[in-house]
């Protein structure tokens, strides 16, 4: 049954427009919406008929928003997010914070994260927390796909459709090197020394700006999907890898050593969620972070 939200518009058409505006690809939009590519086209055409003009320009090679589509997106995105939040607030008020909070994390589920989870579960015993480790190479994908409700990821976060909530911690960065590397005799390294080394970097789909932030080197290095792949390459001496102190402790190995680095920005984790996915569970967990860190 279609749900109208005013002016004859249907919520499913608006949802389809927002997803296609992010993906700019009918196939990927269909995957996210769990419908066929032809159904995405049908919903978009129906919305365009209601509006009275094209919102997307299509060709055999690309999909793009028209100028009207850009203006429509700018107005619709916050309004739609507010509508979803209002519905979720009403549901939460009726039943309390319950169900399941799916939480992704990068690096290590360290003591600070576990303290926040414990505080959240103590305050909301009707809500179960599930934690999922995210690939090093895809910090934002699970949030965008709806596979997790929120995620604790390494900054920076420049994605327009993601909300950055409370920050977890700022930690000095360490350089992971092979156990027989000459740097293992050093008490610290400089940023310039690190920049002269081949560093392990995240493979796509991690954004280019995010990859550069975590491998600030002038020398090309290998790209990996997971932290374990990066540490294995490090152990063989093929490259080095930057990790924050808690993550390096969590991933301690006899064939890898860690040396503190001076002059680099601290490694910082933050809670992120999709702008259309801000639920009372997510807000309650954000409060738990603020209260425990």
CSV table of N, CA, C and O in Angstrom, one decimal, residues 196-284:
chain,number,residue,atom,x,y,z
A,196,UNK,N,58.8,9.6,4.0
A,196,UNK,CA,59.7,9.1,3.1
A,196,UNK,C,59.7,7.6,2.9
A,196,UNK,O,60.5,7.0,2.2
A,197,UNK,N,58.7,6.9,3.6
A,197,UNK,CA,58.6,5.5,3.6
A,197,UNK,C,57.4,5.0,2.7
A,197,UNK,O,56.4,5.8,2.7
A,198,UNK,N,57.4,3.9,2.1
A,198,UNK,CA,56.2,3.3,1.5
A,198,UNK,C,55.3,2.9,2.6
A,198,UNK,O,55.7,2.1,3.5
A,199,UNK,N,54.1,3.4,2.6
A,199,UNK,CA,53.1,3.1,3.7
A,199,UNK,C,52.0,2.3,3.1
A,199,UNK,O,51.5,2.5,2.0
A,200,UNK,N,51.5,1.3,3.9
A,200,UNK,CA,50.3,0.6,3.5
A,200,UNK,C,49.1,1.5,3.5
A,200,UNK,O,48.9,2.4,4.4
A,201,UNK,N,48.3,1.5,2.5
A,201,UNK,CA,47.1,2.3,2.4
A,201,UNK,C,45.9,1.5,2.1
A,201,UNK,O,46.0,0.3,1.7
A,202,UNK,N,44.7,2.0,2.4
A,202,UNK,CA,43.5,1.3,2.2
A,202,UNK,C,43.1,1.3,0.8
A,202,UNK,O,43.3,2.2,0.0
A,203,UNK,N,42.6,0.1,0.3
A,203,UNK,CA,42.2,0.0,-1.1
A,203,UNK,C,40.8,0.7,-1.2
A,203,UNK,O,40.1,0.9,-0.2
A,204,UNK,N,40.4,1.0,-2.4
A,204,UNK,CA,39.0,1.5,-2.6
A,204,UNK,C,38.1,0.3,-2.2
A,204,UNK,O,38.4,-0.8,-2.1
A,205,UNK,N,36.8,0.7,-1.7
A,205,UNK,CA,36.2,2.0,-1.9
A,205,UNK,C,36.5,3.1,-0.9
A,205,UNK,O,35.7,4.1,-0.9
A,206,UNK,N,37.4,2.9,0.0
A,206,UNK,CA,37.8,4.0,0.9
A,206,UNK,C,38.1,5.3,0.1
A,206,UNK,O,38.8,5.2,-0.9
A,207,UNK,N,37.5,6.4,0.5
A,207,UNK,CA,37.7,7.6,-0.3
A,207,UNK,C,39.2,8.0,-0.4
A,207,UNK,O,39.9,7.8,0.5
A,208,UNK,N,39.5,8.7,-1.5
A,208,UNK,CA,40.9,9.1,-1.7
A,208,UNK,C,41.4,10.0,-0.5
A,208,UNK,O,42.5,9.8,0.0
A,209,UNK,N,40.6,10.9,0.0
A,209,UNK,CA,41.0,11.8,1.0
A,209,UNK,C,41.3,11.0,2.3
A,209,UNK,O,42.2,11.4,3.1
A,210,UNK,N,40.5,10.0,2.6
A,210,UNK,CA,40.6,9.2,3.8
A,210,UNK,C,41.9,8.3,3.7
A,210,UNK,O,42.6,8.2,4.6
A,211,UNK,N,42.2,7.8,2.5
A,211,UNK,CA,43.4,7.0,2.3
A,211,UNK,C,44.6,7.8,2.5
A,211,UNK,O,45.6,7.4,3.1
A,212,UNK,N,44.6,9.1,1.9
A,212,UNK,CA,45.8,10.0,2.1
A,212,UNK,C,46.0,10.3,3.6
A,212,UNK,O,47.1,10.4,4.0
A,213,UNK,N,44.9,10.5,4.3
A,213,UNK,CA,45.1,10.9,5.7
A,213,UNK,C,45.7,9.8,6.5
A,213,UNK,O,46.5,10.1,7.5
A,214,UNK,N,45.6,8.5,6.1
A,214,UNK,CA,46.1,7.4,6.9
A,214,UNK,C,47.4,6.8,6.3
A,214,UNK,O,47.9,5.8,6.8
A,215,UNK,N,47.8,7.4,5.2
A,215,UNK,CA,49.1,7.0,4.6
A,215,UNK,C,49.7,8.2,4.0
A,215,UNK,O,49.9,8.3,2.8
A,216,UNK,N,50.1,9.2,4.8
A,216,UNK,CA,50.7,10.5,4.3
A,216,UNK,C,52.1,10.3,3.9
A,216,UNK,O,53.1,10.8,4.6
A,217,UNK,N,52.3,9.6,2.8
A,217,UNK,CA,53.7,9.3,2.3
A,217,UNK,C,53.9,9.9,0.9
A,217,UNK,O,52.9,9.9,0.1
A,218,UNK,N,55.1,10.2,0.6
A,218,UNK,CA,55.5,10.6,-0.8
A,218,UNK,C,55.9,9.4,-1.6
A,218,UNK,O,56.1,9.6,-2.8
A,219,UNK,N,55.9,8.2,-1.0
A,219,UNK,CA,56.4,7.0,-1.7
A,219,UNK,C,55.2,6.1,-1.8
A,219,UNK,O,54.5,5.8,-0.8
A,220,UNK,N,54.8,5.6,-3.0
A,220,UNK,CA,53.7,4.7,-3.2
A,220,UNK,C,53.9,3.4,-2.4
A,220,UNK,O,55.0,2.9,-2.3
A,221,UNK,N,52.8,3.0,-1.8
A,221,UNK,CA,52.8,1.8,-1.0
A,221,UNK,C,51.7,0.8,-1.4
A,221,UNK,O,50.8,1.2,-2.2
A,222,UNK,N,51.7,-0.4,-0.9
A,222,UNK,CA,50.7,-1.3,-1.3
A,222,UNK,C,49.3,-1.0,-0.7
A,222,UNK,O,49.3,-0.4,0.4
A,223,UNK,N,48.2,-1.4,-1.3
A,223,UNK,CA,46.9,-1.1,-0.8
A,223,UNK,C,46.3,-2.5,-0.3
A,223,UNK,O,46.6,-3.5,-0.9
A,224,UNK,N,45.5,-2.4,0.8
A,224,UNK,CA,45.0,-3.6,1.4
A,224,UNK,C,43.5,-3.4,1.7
A,224,UNK,O,43.0,-2.3,1.8
A,225,UNK,N,42.9,-4.5,2.0
A,225,UNK,CA,41.4,-4.5,2.4
A,225,UNK,C,41.3,-4.5,3.9
A,225,UNK,O,40.4,-3.9,4.4
A,226,UNK,N,42.1,-5.3,4.6
A,226,UNK,CA,42.0,-5.4,6.0
A,226,UNK,C,43.3,-5.0,6.7
A,226,UNK,O,44.3,-5.0,6.2
A,227,UNK,N,43.1,-4.8,8.0
A,227,UNK,CA,44.3,-4.5,8.9
A,227,UNK,C,45.3,-5.6,8.9
A,227,UNK,O,46.5,-5.4,8.9
A,228,UNK,N,44.7,-6.8,9.0
A,228,UNK,CA,45.6,-8.0,9.0
A,228,UNK,C,46.5,-8.1,7.8
A,228,UNK,O,47.6,-8.5,7.8
A,229,UNK,N,45.9,-7.8,6.6
A,229,UNK,CA,46.7,-7.8,5.4
A,229,UNK,C,47.8,-6.8,5.5
A,229,UNK,O,48.9,-7.1,5.1
A,230,UNK,N,47.5,-5.6,6.0
A,230,UNK,CA,48.5,-4.6,6.1
A,230,UNK,C,49.6,-5.0,7.1
A,230,UNK,O,50.8,-4.7,6.8
A,231,UNK,N,49.2,-5.6,8.2
A,231,UNK,CA,50.3,-6.0,9.2
A,231,UNK,C,51.1,-7.1,8.6
A,231,UNK,O,52.3,-7.2,8.9
A,232,UNK,N,50.5,-8.0,7.8
A,232,UNK,CA,51.3,-9.1,7.2
A,232,UNK,C,52.3,-8.5,6.2
A,232,UNK,O,53.5,-8.9,6.2
A,233,UNK,N,51.9,-7.5,5.4
A,233,UNK,CA,52.9,-6.9,4.5
A,233,UNK,C,54.0,-6.2,5.3
A,233,UNK,O,55.1,-6.2,4.9
A,234,UNK,N,53.6,-5.6,6.4
A,234,UNK,CA,54.6,-4.9,7.3
A,234,UNK,C,55.6,-5.9,7.8
A,234,UNK,O,56.8,-5.6,7.9
A,235,UNK,N,55.1,-7.0,8.3
A,235,UNK,CA,56.0,-8.0,8.9
A,235,UNK,C,57.0,-8.5,7.9
A,235,UNK,O,58.1,-8.9,8.2
A,236,UNK,N,56.7,-8.5,6.6
A,236,UNK,CA,57.6,-9.0,5.6
A,236,UNK,C,58.6,-7.9,5.2
A,236,UNK,O,59.5,-8.2,4.4
A,237,UNK,N,58.4,-6.7,5.7
A,237,UNK,CA,59.3,-5.6,5.3
A,237,UNK,C,59.0,-4.9,4.0
A,237,UNK,O,59.7,-4.0,3.6
A,238,UNK,N,57.8,-5.2,3.4
A,238,UNK,CA,57.5,-4.5,2.1
A,238,UNK,C,57.0,-3.1,2.3
A,238,UNK,O,57.1,-2.3,1.4
A,239,UNK,N,56.5,-2.8,3.5
A,239,UNK,CA,56.0,-1.4,3.8
A,239,UNK,C,55.8,-1.3,5.3
A,239,UNK,O,56.0,-2.2,6.0
A,240,UNK,N,55.5,0.0,5.7
A,240,UNK,CA,55.1,0.2,7.1
A,240,UNK,C,53.7,0.7,7.1
A,240,UNK,O,53.1,1.0,6.1
A,241,UNK,N,53.2,0.8,8.3
A,241,UNK,CA,51.7,1.1,8.4
A,241,UNK,C,51.5,2.0,9.7
A,241,UNK,O,52.0,1.7,10.8
A,242,UNK,N,50.7,3.0,9.6
A,242,UNK,CA,50.3,3.9,10.7
A,242,UNK,C,49.1,3.3,11.4
A,242,UNK,O,48.1,3.0,10.8
A,243,UNK,N,49.2,3.2,12.7
A,243,UNK,CA,48.1,2.8,13.6
A,243,UNK,C,48.1,3.6,14.8
A,243,UNK,O,49.1,4.1,15.3
A,244,UNK,N,46.9,3.8,15.4
A,244,UNK,CA,46.8,4.5,16.7
A,244,UNK,C,47.3,3.5,17.8
A,244,UNK,O,47.4,2.3,17.6
A,245,UNK,N,47.6,4.1,18.9
A,245,UNK,CA,48.2,3.2,20.0
A,245,UNK,C,47.3,2.1,20.5
A,245,UNK,O,47.7,1.0,20.6
A,246,UNK,N,45.9,2.3,20.7
A,246,UNK,CA,45.1,1.2,21.1
A,246,UNK,C,45.0,0.1,20.1
A,246,UNK,O,45.0,-1.1,20.4
A,247,UNK,N,44.9,0.5,18.8
A,247,UNK,CA,44.9,-0.5,17.8
A,247,UNK,C,46.2,-1.3,17.7
A,247,UNK,O,46.2,-2.5,17.5
A,248,UNK,N,47.3,-0.6,17.8
A,248,UNK,CA,48.6,-1.3,17.8
A,248,UNK,C,48.7,-2.3,18.9
A,248,UNK,O,49.3,-3.4,18.8
A,249,UNK,N,48.2,-1.9,20.1
A,249,UNK,CA,48.3,-2.8,21.2
A,249,UNK,C,47.3,-4.0,21.0
A,249,UNK,O,47.7,-5.2,21.3
A,250,UNK,N,46.2,-3.8,20.5
A,250,UNK,CA,45.2,-4.9,20.2
A,250,UNK,C,45.8,-5.9,19.2
A,250,UNK,O,45.5,-7.1,19.3
A,251,UNK,N,46.5,-5.4,18.2
A,251,UNK,CA,47.0,-6.2,17.1
A,251,UNK,C,48.5,-6.5,17.4
A,251,UNK,O,49.3,-6.5,16.4
A,252,UNK,N,48.9,-6.7,18.6
A,252,UNK,CA,50.3,-7.0,18.9
A,252,UNK,C,50.7,-8.3,18.2
A,252,UNK,O,50.0,-9.3,18.2
A,253,UNK,N,51.9,-8.3,17.6
A,253,UNK,CA,52.5,-9.5,16.9
A,253,UNK,C,54.0,-9.5,17.2
A,253,UNK,O,54.6,-8.5,17.3
A,254,UNK,N,54.5,-10.7,17.2
A,254,UNK,CA,56.0,-10.8,17.5
A,254,UNK,C,56.8,-10.4,16.3
A,254,UNK,O,58.0,-10.0,16.5
A,255,UNK,N,56.2,-10.4,15.1
A,255,UNK,CA,57.0,-10.0,13.9
A,255,UNK,C,56.8,-8.6,13.5
A,255,UNK,O,57.3,-8.2,12.5
A,256,UNK,N,56.1,-7.8,14.3
A,256,UNK,CA,55.9,-6.4,14.0
A,256,UNK,C,56.2,-5.6,15.3
A,256,UNK,O,55.8,-6.0,16.4
A,257,UNK,N,56.9,-4.4,15.1
A,257,UNK,CA,57.1,-3.5,16.2
A,257,UNK,C,56.5,-2.2,15.9
A,257,UNK,O,56.2,-1.8,14.8
A,258,UNK,N,56.2,-1.4,17.0
A,258,UNK,CA,55.5,-0.1,16.9
A,258,UNK,C,56.4,1.0,17.5
A,258,UNK,O,56.9,0.9,18.6
A,259,UNK,N,56.5,2.0,16.7
A,259,UNK,CA,57.4,3.2,17.1
A,259,UNK,C,56.5,4.4,17.1
A,259,UNK,O,55.9,4.8,16.0
A,260,UNK,N,56.4,5.2,18.2
A,260,UNK,CA,55.6,6.4,18.2
A,260,UNK,C,56.1,7.4,17.2
A,260,UNK,O,57.3,7.5,16.9
A,261,UNK,N,55.2,8.3,16.6
A,261,UNK,CA,55.5,9.3,15.6
A,261,UNK,C,55.2,10.6,16.2
A,261,UNK,O,54.1,10.9,16.7
A,262,UNK,N,56.1,11.6,16.0
A,262,UNK,CA,55.9,13.0,16.4
A,262,UNK,C,55.5,13.8,15.1
A,262,UNK,O,56.1,13.5,14.1
A,263,UNK,N,54.7,14.8,15.3
A,263,UNK,CA,54.4,15.7,14.2
A,263,UNK,C,53.2,15.4,13.3
A,263,UNK,O,52.9,16.1,12.4
A,264,UNK,N,52.6,14.2,13.6
A,264,UNK,CA,51.4,13.9,12.8
A,264,UNK,C,50.1,14.2,13.6
A,264,UNK,O,50.2,14.1,14.9
A,265,UNK,N,49.0,14.5,13.0
A,265,UNK,CA,47.8,14.7,13.8
A,265,UNK,C,47.4,13.4,14.5
A,265,UNK,O,47.7,12.3,14.1
A,266,UNK,N,46.8,13.6,15.7
A,266,UNK,CA,46.4,12.5,16.5
A,266,UNK,C,45.4,11.7,15.7
A,266,UNK,O,44.6,12.2,14.9
A,267,UNK,N,45.4,10.4,15.9
A,267,UNK,CA,44.4,9.5,15.3
A,267,UNK,C,43.1,9.6,16.2
A,267,UNK,O,43.1,9.5,17.4
A,268,UNK,N,42.0,9.9,15.5
A,268,UNK,CA,40.7,10.1,16.2
A,268,UNK,C,39.6,9.3,15.6
A,268,UNK,O,39.4,9.2,14.4
A,269,UNK,N,38.8,8.7,16.5
A,269,UNK,CA,37.6,7.9,16.1
A,269,UNK,C,36.4,8.7,16.4
A,269,UNK,O,36.3,9.5,17.4
A,270,UNK,N,35.4,8.5,15.6
A,270,UNK,CA,34.1,9.2,15.8
A,270,UNK,C,32.9,8.3,15.5
A,270,UNK,O,33.1,7.4,14.7
A,271,UNK,N,31.8,8.6,16.1
A,271,UNK,CA,30.6,7.8,15.7
A,271,UNK,C,29.9,8.5,14.6
A,271,UNK,O,29.6,9.7,14.6
A,272,UNK,N,29.5,7.7,13.5
A,272,UNK,CA,28.8,8.2,12.4
A,272,UNK,C,27.6,7.4,12.1
A,272,UNK,O,27.5,6.2,12.4
A,273,UNK,N,26.6,8.0,11.5
A,273,UNK,CA,25.4,7.4,11.0
A,273,UNK,C,24.9,8.1,9.8
A,273,UNK,O,25.2,9.2,9.6
A,274,UNK,N,24.0,7.4,9.1
A,274,UNK,CA,23.5,8.0,7.9
A,274,UNK,C,22.4,9.0,8.3
A,274,UNK,O,21.7,8.8,9.2
A,275,UNK,N,22.4,10.1,7.5
A,275,UNK,CA,21.4,11.2,7.9
A,275,UNK,C,20.0,10.7,7.9
A,275,UNK,O,19.1,11.3,8.6
A,276,UNK,N,19.7,9.7,7.1
A,276,UNK,CA,18.3,9.2,7.1
A,276,UNK,C,18.1,8.1,8.1
A,276,UNK,O,17.0,7.5,8.2
A,277,UNK,N,19.1,7.7,8.9
A,277,UNK,CA,19.0,6.6,9.8
A,277,UNK,C,19.2,7.0,11.3
A,277,UNK,O,19.6,6.2,12.1
A,278,UNK,N,18.9,8.3,11.6
A,278,UNK,CA,19.1,8.7,13.0
A,278,UNK,C,17.8,8.3,13.8
A,278,UNK,O,16.8,8.9,13.8
A,279,UNK,N,18.0,7.2,14.6
A,279,UNK,CA,16.9,6.7,15.4
A,279,UNK,C,17.2,7.0,16.9
A,279,UNK,O,18.3,7.5,17.2
A,280,UNK,N,16.2,6.7,17.7
A,280,UNK,CA,16.4,6.9,19.1
A,280,UNK,C,17.5,6.0,19.7
A,280,UNK,O,18.2,6.4,20.6
A,281,UNK,N,17.6,4.8,19.1
A,281,UNK,CA,18.7,3.9,19.5
A,281,UNK,C,20.1,4.6,19.3
A,281,UNK,O,21.0,4.5,20.1
A,282,UNK,N,20.2,5.1,18.1
A,282,UNK,CA,21.5,5.8,17.7
A,282,UNK,C,21.7,7.0,18.6
A,282,UNK,O,22.8,7.2,19.1
A,283,UNK,N,20.7,7.8,18.9
A,283,UNK,CA,20.9,9.0,19.7
A,283,UNK,C,21.2,8.5,21.2
A,283,UNK,O,22.0,9.2,21.8
A,284,UNK,N,20.6,7.5,21.6
A,284,UNK,CA,20.9,7.0,23.0
A,284,UNK,C,22.3,6.5,23.1
A,284,UNK,O,23.0,6.7,24.1
